[in-house]
Amino acid sequence: MAAQGYGVGAFDLDECWGDNSRETLERRALEALSRKPNIVVSQGPALQVARNLRPSLPVVFGTSGDPIEMGIATTLGRPGGNFTGVTFMSYALVGKRVELLHEMVPSAKRLAVLSNPDHGGDAKELAATRDAAAGLGFQIAHYPVRNAAELENALAAMNAA
């Protein structure tokens, strides 16, 4: 979807999407920045594009990743620079998720983990999952997935296993 502008009272909102193409997303982000906005709001893959473009204006984000590992924050309490926002990542919750799965399906012995290795915090989250799973007797099979083709292959491998 190309950039669209919406007049909303006291401000204008430009919306741009990458249509599942990093190159398209980067081009549209540059187009949006050329219109000299006052602030950027970003999430998902667009957040990495914003990080790489390093705009001088404020960038507000929401992410499920680790902003420190993504290189957009120095600390969670004081992010530094012009990026600020919220993360939904909590390594402490990883173990609880595995525990809940064990409670729901106590006979399960194998756990498949699909994750994007390019996602900030993925390695730490996988390590926390492995630790929690080992304590509950789960065997872990990890399937890294970056795109739809890798997802299809991972699902086929999971099915075969």
Backbone as ProteinMPNN parsed JSONL, in Angstrom:
{"seq_chain_A": "MAAQGYGVGAFDLDECWGDNSRETLERRALEALSRKPNIVVSQGPALQVARNLRPSLPVVFGTSGDPIEMGIATTLGRPGGNFTGVTFMSYALVGKRVELLHEMVPSAKRLAVLSNPDHGGDAKELAATRDAAAGLGFQIAHYPVRNAAELENALAAMNAA", "coords_chain_A": {"N_chain_A": [[0.847, -1.17, 0.0], [0.674, 2.137, -0.892], [1.972, 5.245, 0.426], [-0.35, 7.03, 2.372], [-2.167, 9.954, 3.075], [-3.817, 11.404, 5.841], [-5.951, 13.829, 6.964], [-6.328, 14.88, 10.157], [-7.778, 16.731, 12.032], [-5.818, 18.597, 14.073], [-3.455, 17.58, 13.13], [-1.59, 15.852, 10.566], [-1.573, 12.604, 9.229], [0.603, 10.371, 7.877], [0.658, 7.339, 6.328], [2.547, 4.496, 5.722], [3.458, 1.491, 4.024], [5.267, -1.562, 3.484], [4.544, -3.616, 1.805], [5.394, -6.305, 2.086], [8.042, -6.155, 1.264], [11.292, -5.305, 1.843], [12.824, -3.423, 0.475], [10.862, -1.828, -0.74], [9.648, -0.832, 1.564], [11.79, 0.65, 2.662], [12.135, 2.601, 0.638], [9.624, 3.888, 0.721], [9.669, 4.819, 3.324], [11.756, 6.671, 3.183], [10.542, 8.454, 1.403], [8.436, 9.329, 3.029], [9.901, 10.584, 5.082], [10.98, 12.659, 3.605], [8.936, 14.446, 3.472], [9.153, 15.845, 5.719], [8.218, 15.203, 8.515], [7.046, 15.706, 11.932], [7.327, 13.751, 13.792], [7.984, 10.237, 14.031], [6.241, 7.227, 14.008], [6.612, 3.882, 14.667], [6.813, 0.319, 13.99], [7.412, -3.253, 14.062], [8.994, -4.602, 11.089], [9.44, -2.081, 10.012], [10.559, -0.649, 12.04], [13.227, -1.473, 12.185], [14.066, -0.46, 9.746], [13.74, 2.274, 10.243], [15.642, 2.516, 12.26], [17.982, 2.037, 10.779], [17.906, 4.197, 9.001], [18.173, 6.332, 10.688], [16.717, 8.809, 11.495], [16.641, 12.298, 12.413], [14.585, 13.199, 13.919], [12.088, 12.625, 16.553], [11.379, 9.198, 17.263], [8.848, 7.048, 17.915], [8.068, 3.941, 19.222], [6.532, 0.663, 19.191], [7.163, -2.552, 20.144], [7.688, -6.109, 19.956], [10.077, -7.078, 20.409], [13.467, -6.915, 21.756], [14.519, -3.837, 22.567], [17.091, -3.002, 23.239], [18.835, -4.993, 22.265], [18.141, -4.636, 19.632], [19.371, -2.339, 19.029], [18.299, 0.199, 19.355], [17.919, 1.356, 21.754], [19.59, 2.322, 24.74], [19.229, 1.629, 27.422], [16.344, 0.234, 29.081], [15.056, 1.923, 30.862], [16.134, 4.455, 30.347], [16.244, 5.218, 27.315], [17.867, 6.78, 25.591], [19.19, 8.778, 22.881], [17.0, 9.405, 20.061], [14.959, 7.575, 19.95], [12.139, 6.155, 21.439], [9.8, 4.271, 23.363], [7.739, 1.367, 23.743], [8.144, -1.975, 24.865], [7.087, -5.328, 24.504], [8.409, -7.476, 25.225], [9.423, -9.887, 27.509], [11.579, -11.644, 29.194], [11.21, -13.035, 31.503], [8.649, -14.015, 31.349], [8.767, -16.103, 29.58], [9.397, -18.643, 30.678], [7.072, -19.033, 32.163], [5.16, -19.296, 30.139], [5.93, -21.748, 29.039], [5.511, -23.389, 31.25], [2.703, -23.127, 31.505], [1.893, -24.342, 29.122], [2.771, -26.93, 29.66], [1.066, -27.546, 31.806], [-1.388, -27.518, 30.472], [-1.115, -29.55, 28.58], [-0.067, -32.113, 29.802], [1.025, -34.558, 29.017], [2.664, -34.059, 26.884], [5.847, -34.208, 25.342], [7.568, -33.162, 23.551], [8.516, -30.039, 22.191], [7.952, -27.66, 19.807], [9.555, -24.833, 18.535], [8.993, -21.96, 16.885], [10.672, -19.263, 15.511], [11.879, -15.975, 14.724], [15.06, -15.44, 13.785], [16.135, -12.968, 13.283], [14.847, -11.201, 14.856], [14.915, -8.91, 17.468], [16.344, -9.98, 20.458], [15.806, -12.652, 20.149], [17.652, -14.829, 20.477], [18.141, -14.817, 23.255], [15.55, -15.256, 24.19], [15.033, -17.798, 23.136], [16.991, -19.271, 24.516], [16.02, -18.971, 27.141], [13.615, -20.33, 26.83], [14.547, -22.916, 26.266], [15.805, -23.495, 28.732], [13.605, -23.441, 30.524], [12.038, -25.469, 29.413], [13.666, -27.722, 29.643], [13.65, -28.151, 32.385], [11.133, -29.149, 32.69], [11.057, -31.466, 31.342], [10.728, -31.383, 28.586], [11.625, -31.927, 25.171], [13.272, -29.879, 22.901], [12.678, -28.582, 19.693], [13.937, -26.437, 17.406], [12.898, -24.089, 15.026], [13.98, -21.883, 12.856], [12.566, -19.037, 11.343], [12.233, -16.758, 8.802], [10.697, -15.823, 6.754], [7.847, -16.367, 4.529], [8.38, -18.627, 2.927], [10.306, -20.015, 4.432], [8.727, -20.536, 6.643], [6.847, -22.323, 5.593], [8.57, -24.473, 4.998], [9.482, -25.051, 7.58], [7.093, -25.833, 8.871], [6.524, -28.141, 7.419], [8.742, -29.686, 8.139], [8.258, -29.906, 10.876], [5.898, -31.361, 10.846], [6.835, -33.746, 9.704], [8.47, -34.596, 11.734]], "CA_chain_A": [[0.0, 0.0, 0.0], [1.451, 3.367, -0.966], [1.73, 6.187, 1.515], [-1.621, 7.735, 2.318], [-2.253, 11.023, 4.057], [-5.122, 11.601, 6.452], [-6.055, 15.037, 7.765], [-7.039, 14.533, 11.383], [-7.811, 17.894, 12.918], [-4.613, 19.393, 14.279], [-2.254, 16.962, 12.571], [-1.727, 14.98, 9.405], [-1.005, 11.283, 9.444], [1.039, 9.67, 6.674], [0.762, 5.908, 6.594], [3.23, 3.809, 4.622], [3.635, 0.058, 4.203], [6.284, -2.123, 2.604], [3.995, -4.672, 0.941], [6.267, -7.479, 2.242], [9.313, -5.92, 0.58], [12.132, -4.374, 2.605], [13.219, -2.331, -0.416], [9.7, -0.939, -0.853], [9.497, -0.171, 2.857], [12.844, 1.665, 2.776], [11.823, 3.678, -0.3], [8.469, 4.636, 1.228], [10.096, 5.528, 4.541], [12.496, 7.848, 2.723], [9.543, 9.386, 0.868], [7.732, 9.917, 4.175], [10.821, 11.5, 5.752], [11.187, 13.837, 2.751], [7.836, 15.377, 3.74], [9.547, 16.52, 6.959], [7.264, 15.054, 9.628], [7.512, 16.111, 13.26], [7.554, 12.546, 14.592], [7.786, 8.961, 13.346], [5.731, 6.14, 14.837], [7.043, 2.72, 13.908], [6.755, -1.005, 14.616], [7.755, -4.367, 13.186], [10.15, -4.403, 10.212], [9.669, -0.649, 9.789], [11.402, -0.153, 13.126], [14.607, -1.692, 11.765], [14.322, 0.512, 8.68], [13.912, 3.566, 10.914], [16.946, 2.474, 12.935], [19.032, 2.171, 9.769], [17.841, 5.537, 8.41], [18.559, 7.246, 11.766], [16.18, 10.171, 11.353], [16.993, 13.168, 13.54], [13.379, 13.53, 14.664], [11.701, 11.574, 17.502], [10.772, 7.964, 16.774], [8.117, 6.349, 18.973], [7.871, 2.577, 18.737], [5.992, -0.451, 19.955], [7.823, -3.734, 19.595], [7.693, -7.315, 20.773], [11.48, -7.447, 20.54], [14.293, -6.288, 22.774], [15.045, -2.617, 21.963], [18.532, -2.902, 23.472], [19.467, -5.855, 21.269], [17.852, -4.085, 18.312], [20.237, -1.185, 18.834], [17.554, 1.456, 19.348], [17.861, 1.869, 23.126], [20.741, 1.994, 25.572], [18.613, 0.901, 28.528], [14.889, 0.362, 29.012], [14.649, 3.078, 31.664], [16.599, 5.671, 29.677], [16.649, 4.686, 26.011], [18.891, 7.586, 24.936], [18.923, 9.095, 21.483], [15.676, 9.927, 19.735], [13.993, 6.478, 19.924], [11.513, 5.824, 22.71], [8.58, 3.511, 23.123], [7.38, 0.3, 24.66], [8.388, -3.334, 24.414], [6.25, -6.348, 25.124], [9.323, -8.587, 25.491], [9.722, -10.14, 28.911], [12.202, -12.965, 29.285], [10.665, -13.704, 32.685], [7.393, -14.68, 30.99], [9.018, -17.269, 28.725], [9.25, -19.839, 31.503], [5.66, -19.183, 32.528], [4.457, -19.826, 28.964], [6.247, -23.177, 28.933], [4.797, -24.025, 32.358], [1.28, -23.195, 31.158], [1.758, -25.381, 28.096], [2.92, -28.214, 30.355], [-0.164, -27.773, 32.567], [-2.497, -27.784, 29.55], [-0.876, -30.823, 27.888], [0.978, -32.724, 30.628], [1.637, -35.714, 28.36], [3.568, -33.61, 25.815], [7.276, -34.379, 25.63], [8.338, -32.394, 22.564], [8.037, -28.674, 22.003], [8.495, -26.997, 18.624], [9.66, -23.391, 18.703], [9.174, -21.176, 15.667], [11.077, -17.904, 15.858], [12.616, -15.225, 13.716], [16.383, -15.145, 14.346], [16.46, -11.558, 13.07], [14.04, -10.44, 15.813], [15.717, -8.527, 18.625], [16.121, -10.769, 21.665], [15.442, -14.028, 19.811], [18.582, -15.801, 21.071], [17.887, -14.864, 24.705], [14.238, -15.87, 24.412], [15.19, -19.218, 22.862], [17.739, -19.842, 25.639], [15.098, -19.045, 28.279], [12.665, -21.406, 26.513], [15.273, -24.189, 26.452], [15.994, -23.7, 30.174], [12.31, -23.781, 31.129], [11.593, -26.753, 28.865], [14.501, -28.793, 30.208], [13.175, -28.397, 33.743], [9.834, -29.827, 32.646], [11.205, -32.703, 30.576], [10.457, -31.2, 27.158], [12.683, -31.861, 24.17], [13.02, -28.705, 22.069], [13.084, -28.52, 18.289], [13.869, -25.032, 17.018], [12.726, -23.853, 13.593], [14.106, -20.454, 12.543], [11.692, -18.646, 10.233], [12.369, -15.342, 8.456], [9.76, -15.438, 5.696], [6.788, -17.351, 4.263], [8.965, -19.868, 2.405], [10.907, -20.718, 5.561], [7.628, -21.018, 7.475], [6.32, -23.523, 4.936], [9.543, -25.55, 5.202], [9.488, -25.398, 8.997], [5.876, -26.583, 9.17], [6.696, -29.47, 6.822], [9.699, -30.408, 8.986], [7.569, -30.211, 12.134], [4.957, -32.435, 10.545], [7.612, -34.963, 9.501], [9.033, -35.017, 13.029]], "C_chain_A": [[0.891, 1.23, 0.0], [1.111, 4.26, 0.216], [0.402, 6.892, 1.295], [-1.614, 8.805, 3.391], [-3.673, 11.158, 4.567], [-5.068, 12.897, 7.246], [-6.898, 14.722, 8.99], [-6.965, 15.734, 12.326], [-6.486, 18.631, 12.943], [-3.351, 18.75, 13.714], [-2.602, 16.14, 11.346], [-1.006, 13.679, 9.687], [-0.67, 10.687, 8.086], [1.286, 8.225, 7.053], [1.52, 5.277, 5.431], [3.522, 2.369, 5.018], [4.647, -0.456, 3.196], [5.804, -3.207, 1.684], [4.9, -5.901, 0.912], [7.576, -7.366, 1.486], [10.113, -4.894, 1.367], [12.533, -3.175, 1.745], [12.077, -1.319, -0.57], [9.509, -0.154, 0.44], [10.543, 0.931, 3.015], [12.552, 2.862, 1.864], [10.675, 4.534, 0.229], [8.793, 5.389, 2.513], [10.879, 6.784, 4.168], [11.551, 8.896, 2.153], [8.815, 10.097, 2.013], [8.625, 10.921, 4.897], [11.066, 12.762, 4.927], [10.079, 14.87, 2.948], [8.007, 16.099, 5.081], [8.51, 16.423, 8.075], [7.878, 15.555, 10.931], [7.887, 14.914, 14.116], [7.315, 11.326, 13.702], [7.255, 7.974, 14.375], [5.973, 4.866, 14.045], [6.914, 1.445, 14.723], [7.223, -2.038, 13.611], [8.977, -4.096, 12.332], [10.463, -2.932, 9.951], [10.558, -0.055, 10.875], [12.876, -0.346, 12.786], [14.992, -0.731, 10.647], [14.565, 1.884, 9.298], [15.264, 3.618, 11.623], [18.07, 2.695, 11.931], [19.068, 3.561, 9.153], [18.286, 6.61, 9.405], [18.036, 8.667, 11.562], [16.525, 10.995, 12.591], [15.781, 13.533, 14.388], [13.001, 12.388, 15.615], [11.026, 10.391, 16.8], [10.149, 7.261, 17.976], [7.778, 4.965, 18.434], [7.108, 1.72, 19.721], [6.602, -1.689, 19.326], [7.651, -4.926, 20.526], [9.117, -7.783, 20.994], [12.172, -6.704, 21.666], [14.947, -5.042, 22.171], [16.547, -2.441, 22.166], [19.272, -3.746, 22.446], [19.237, -5.35, 19.851], [18.709, -2.861, 18.011], [19.512, 0.142, 18.793], [17.409, 2.059, 20.743], [19.121, 1.441, 23.869], [20.301, 1.182, 26.784], [17.103, 1.056, 28.38], [14.412, 1.6, 29.759], [15.013, 4.407, 31.028], [17.148, 5.272, 28.308], [17.77, 5.469, 25.333], [18.519, 7.853, 23.486], [17.508, 9.597, 21.274], [14.624, 8.829, 19.59], [13.444, 6.261, 21.327], [10.236, 5.054, 22.421], [8.372, 2.448, 24.172], [7.717, -1.043, 24.021], [7.484, -4.28, 25.178], [7.079, -7.595, 25.442], [9.548, -8.694, 26.995], [10.266, -11.552, 29.027], [11.648, -13.751, 30.472], [9.374, -14.463, 32.355], [7.592, -15.944, 30.161], [8.808, -18.559, 29.509], [7.802, -20.1, 31.879], [4.855, -19.736, 31.357], [4.685, -21.325, 28.826], [5.542, -23.947, 30.046], [3.306, -24.178, 32.041], [1.024, -24.258, 30.094], [1.837, -26.767, 28.738], [1.662, -28.546, 31.168], [-1.324, -28.146, 31.652], [-2.357, -29.144, 28.872], [0.248, -31.547, 28.636], [1.668, -33.93, 29.972], [2.627, -35.324, 27.26], [5.016, -33.741, 26.257], [8.156, -33.572, 24.68], [7.68, -31.035, 22.366], [8.734, -28.082, 20.782], [8.46, -25.492, 18.855], [9.934, -22.769, 17.333], [9.599, -19.784, 16.095], [11.867, -17.285, 14.723], [13.979, -14.855, 14.294], [16.817, -13.702, 14.146], [15.709, -10.643, 14.037], [14.889, -10.145, 17.047], [15.368, -9.322, 19.87], [15.824, -12.227, 21.401], [16.347, -15.042, 20.5], [18.357, -15.939, 22.573], [16.557, -15.55, 25.002], [14.298, -17.375, 24.164], [15.942, -19.905, 23.993], [16.839, -19.988, 26.868], [14.066, -20.154, 28.066], [13.313, -22.76, 26.739], [15.447, -24.503, 27.935], [14.688, -24.141, 30.839], [11.849, -25.157, 30.675], [12.382, -27.913, 29.464], [14.031, -29.152, 31.615], [11.861, -29.148, 33.8], [9.872, -31.095, 31.791], [10.863, -32.6, 29.095], [11.743, -31.344, 26.345], [12.308, -30.719, 23.245], [13.506, -28.945, 20.642], [12.869, -27.083, 17.844], [13.822, -24.916, 15.501], [12.827, -22.35, 13.339], [13.324, -20.117, 11.279], [11.807, -17.142, 10.002], [11.318, -14.871, 7.454], [8.778, -16.58, 5.449], [7.35, -18.677, 3.759], [9.591, -20.681, 3.537], [9.834, -21.256, 6.503], [7.059, -22.304, 6.89], [7.254, -24.705, 5.147], [9.554, -26.007, 6.654], [8.252, -26.218, 9.377], [5.945, -27.997, 8.597], [7.655, -30.308, 7.674], [9.072, -30.794, 10.316], [6.62, -31.39, 11.921], [5.693, -33.757, 10.382], [8.163, -35.495, 10.811], [7.941, -35.568, 13.932]], "O_chain_A": [[1.787, 1.336, 0.837], [0.111, 4.064, 0.907], [0.073, 7.296, 0.181], [-1.11, 8.584, 4.493], [-4.627, 11.037, 3.799], [-4.215, 13.044, 8.121], [-8.061, 14.337, 8.863], [-6.194, 15.746, 13.285], [-6.08, 19.223, 11.943], [-2.273, 19.335, 13.817], [-3.759, 15.782, 11.122], [0.053, 13.668, 10.315], [-1.549, 10.517, 7.242], [2.032, 7.931, 7.986], [1.169, 5.502, 4.272], [3.793, 2.066, 6.18], [4.855, 0.167, 2.155], [6.572, -3.687, 0.851], [5.147, -6.473, -0.15], [8.161, -8.38, 1.106], [9.678, -3.756, 1.542], [12.577, -2.045, 2.231], [12.3, -0.109, -0.534], [9.24, 1.047, 0.41], [10.214, 2.033, 3.455], [12.708, 4.01, 2.281], [10.743, 5.762, 0.191], [8.256, 6.469, 2.759], [10.687, 7.84, 4.77], [11.732, 10.091, 2.388], [8.606, 11.309, 1.971], [8.161, 11.993, 5.284], [11.331, 13.824, 5.49], [10.263, 16.044, 2.625], [7.138, 16.854, 5.516], [7.983, 17.439, 8.529], [9.083, 15.795, 11.013], [8.672, 15.039, 15.057], [6.542, 11.382, 12.746], [7.77, 7.899, 15.491], [5.584, 4.774, 12.881], [6.905, 1.465, 15.954], [7.409, -1.726, 12.435], [9.909, -3.432, 12.785], [11.614, -2.574, 9.699], [11.238, 0.944, 10.64], [13.692, 0.531, 13.071], [16.121, -0.242, 10.608], [15.503, 2.579, 8.91], [15.95, 4.64, 11.591], [19.004, 3.452, 12.196], [20.142, 4.059, 8.816], [18.729, 7.684, 8.997], [18.816, 9.615, 11.467], [16.682, 10.45, 13.684], [15.931, 14.115, 15.462], [13.543, 11.29, 15.493], [10.224, 10.559, 15.882], [10.841, 6.922, 18.936], [7.264, 4.832, 17.323], [7.044, 2.01, 20.916], [6.562, -1.854, 18.106], [7.488, -4.766, 21.735], [9.346, -8.774, 21.688], [11.546, -5.965, 22.425], [15.846, -5.172, 21.34], [17.208, -1.798, 21.351], [20.226, -3.277, 21.825], [20.048, -5.608, 18.963], [18.765, -2.401, 16.87], [20.039, 1.117, 18.257], [16.844, 3.141, 20.901], [19.647, 0.348, 23.657], [20.921, 0.177, 27.129], [16.637, 1.917, 27.634], [13.463, 2.256, 29.33], [14.273, 5.382, 31.16], [18.342, 5.021, 28.151], [18.55, 4.89, 24.577], [17.623, 7.209, 22.94], [16.889, 10.144, 22.186], [13.507, 9.108, 19.154], [14.205, 6.191, 22.292], [9.66, 5.181, 21.34], [8.767, 2.597, 25.328], [7.594, -1.225, 22.809], [7.162, -4.057, 26.345], [6.549, -8.623, 25.865], [9.831, -7.699, 27.663], [9.52, -12.529, 28.968], [11.619, -14.982, 30.451], [9.049, -15.448, 33.018], [6.681, -16.764, 30.052], [8.115, -19.464, 29.045], [7.357, -21.247, 31.91], [3.961, -20.559, 31.556], [3.758, -22.079, 28.533], [5.03, -25.041, 29.811], [2.72, -25.234, 32.282], [0.038, -24.991, 30.171], [1.064, -27.663, 28.399], [1.242, -29.703, 31.212], [-2.15, -28.988, 32.004], [-3.355, -29.817, 28.616], [1.382, -31.59, 28.16], [2.789, -34.275, 30.348], [3.355, -36.18, 26.758], [5.365, -33.426, 27.394], [9.329, -33.326, 24.958], [6.456, -30.907, 22.374], [9.962, -28.011, 20.733], [7.456, -24.948, 19.314], [10.966, -23.022, 16.712], [8.956, -19.181, 16.954], [12.441, -17.977, 13.881], [14.05, -14.034, 15.208], [17.775, -13.255, 14.778], [15.923, -9.431, 14.028], [15.512, -11.05, 17.602], [14.211, -9.336, 20.291], [15.607, -12.982, 22.349], [15.853, -16.024, 21.054], [18.379, -17.048, 23.106], [16.45, -16.329, 25.949], [13.683, -18.147, 24.899], [15.573, -21.008, 24.395], [16.887, -21.007, 27.557], [13.686, -20.84, 29.016], [12.707, -23.652, 27.332], [15.258, -25.645, 28.353], [14.67, -25.094, 31.618], [11.322, -25.929, 31.477], [11.816, -28.966, 29.758], [14.018, -30.324, 31.99], [11.508, -29.718, 34.832], [8.839, -31.72, 31.55], [10.722, -33.62, 28.42], [12.816, -30.931, 26.786], [11.15, -30.599, 22.845], [14.608, -29.448, 20.423], [11.751, -26.57, 17.898], [14.596, -25.554, 14.787], [11.867, -21.618, 13.578], [13.411, -20.822, 10.274], [11.515, -16.347, 10.895], [11.074, -13.672, 7.318], [8.866, -17.632, 6.083], [6.848, -19.74, 4.126], [9.424, -21.899, 3.593], [10.011, -22.319, 7.099], [6.817, -23.266, 7.618], [6.802, -25.812, 5.44], [9.626, -27.203, 6.933], [8.359, -27.19, 10.124], [5.474, -28.945, 9.226], [7.413, -31.492, 7.906], [9.323, -31.884, 10.83], [6.563, -32.306, 12.742], [5.225, -34.786, 10.87], [8.308, -36.705, 10.983], [8.218, -35.973, 15.061]]}, "name": "protein", "num_of_chains": 1, "seq": "MAAQGYGVGAFDLDECWGDNSRETLERRALEALSRKPNIVVSQGPALQVARNLRPSLPVVFGTSGDPIEMGIATTLGRPGGNFTGVTFMSYALVGKRVELLHEMVPSAKRLAVLSNPDHGGDAKELAATRDAAAGLGFQIAHYPVRNAAELENALAAMNAA"}
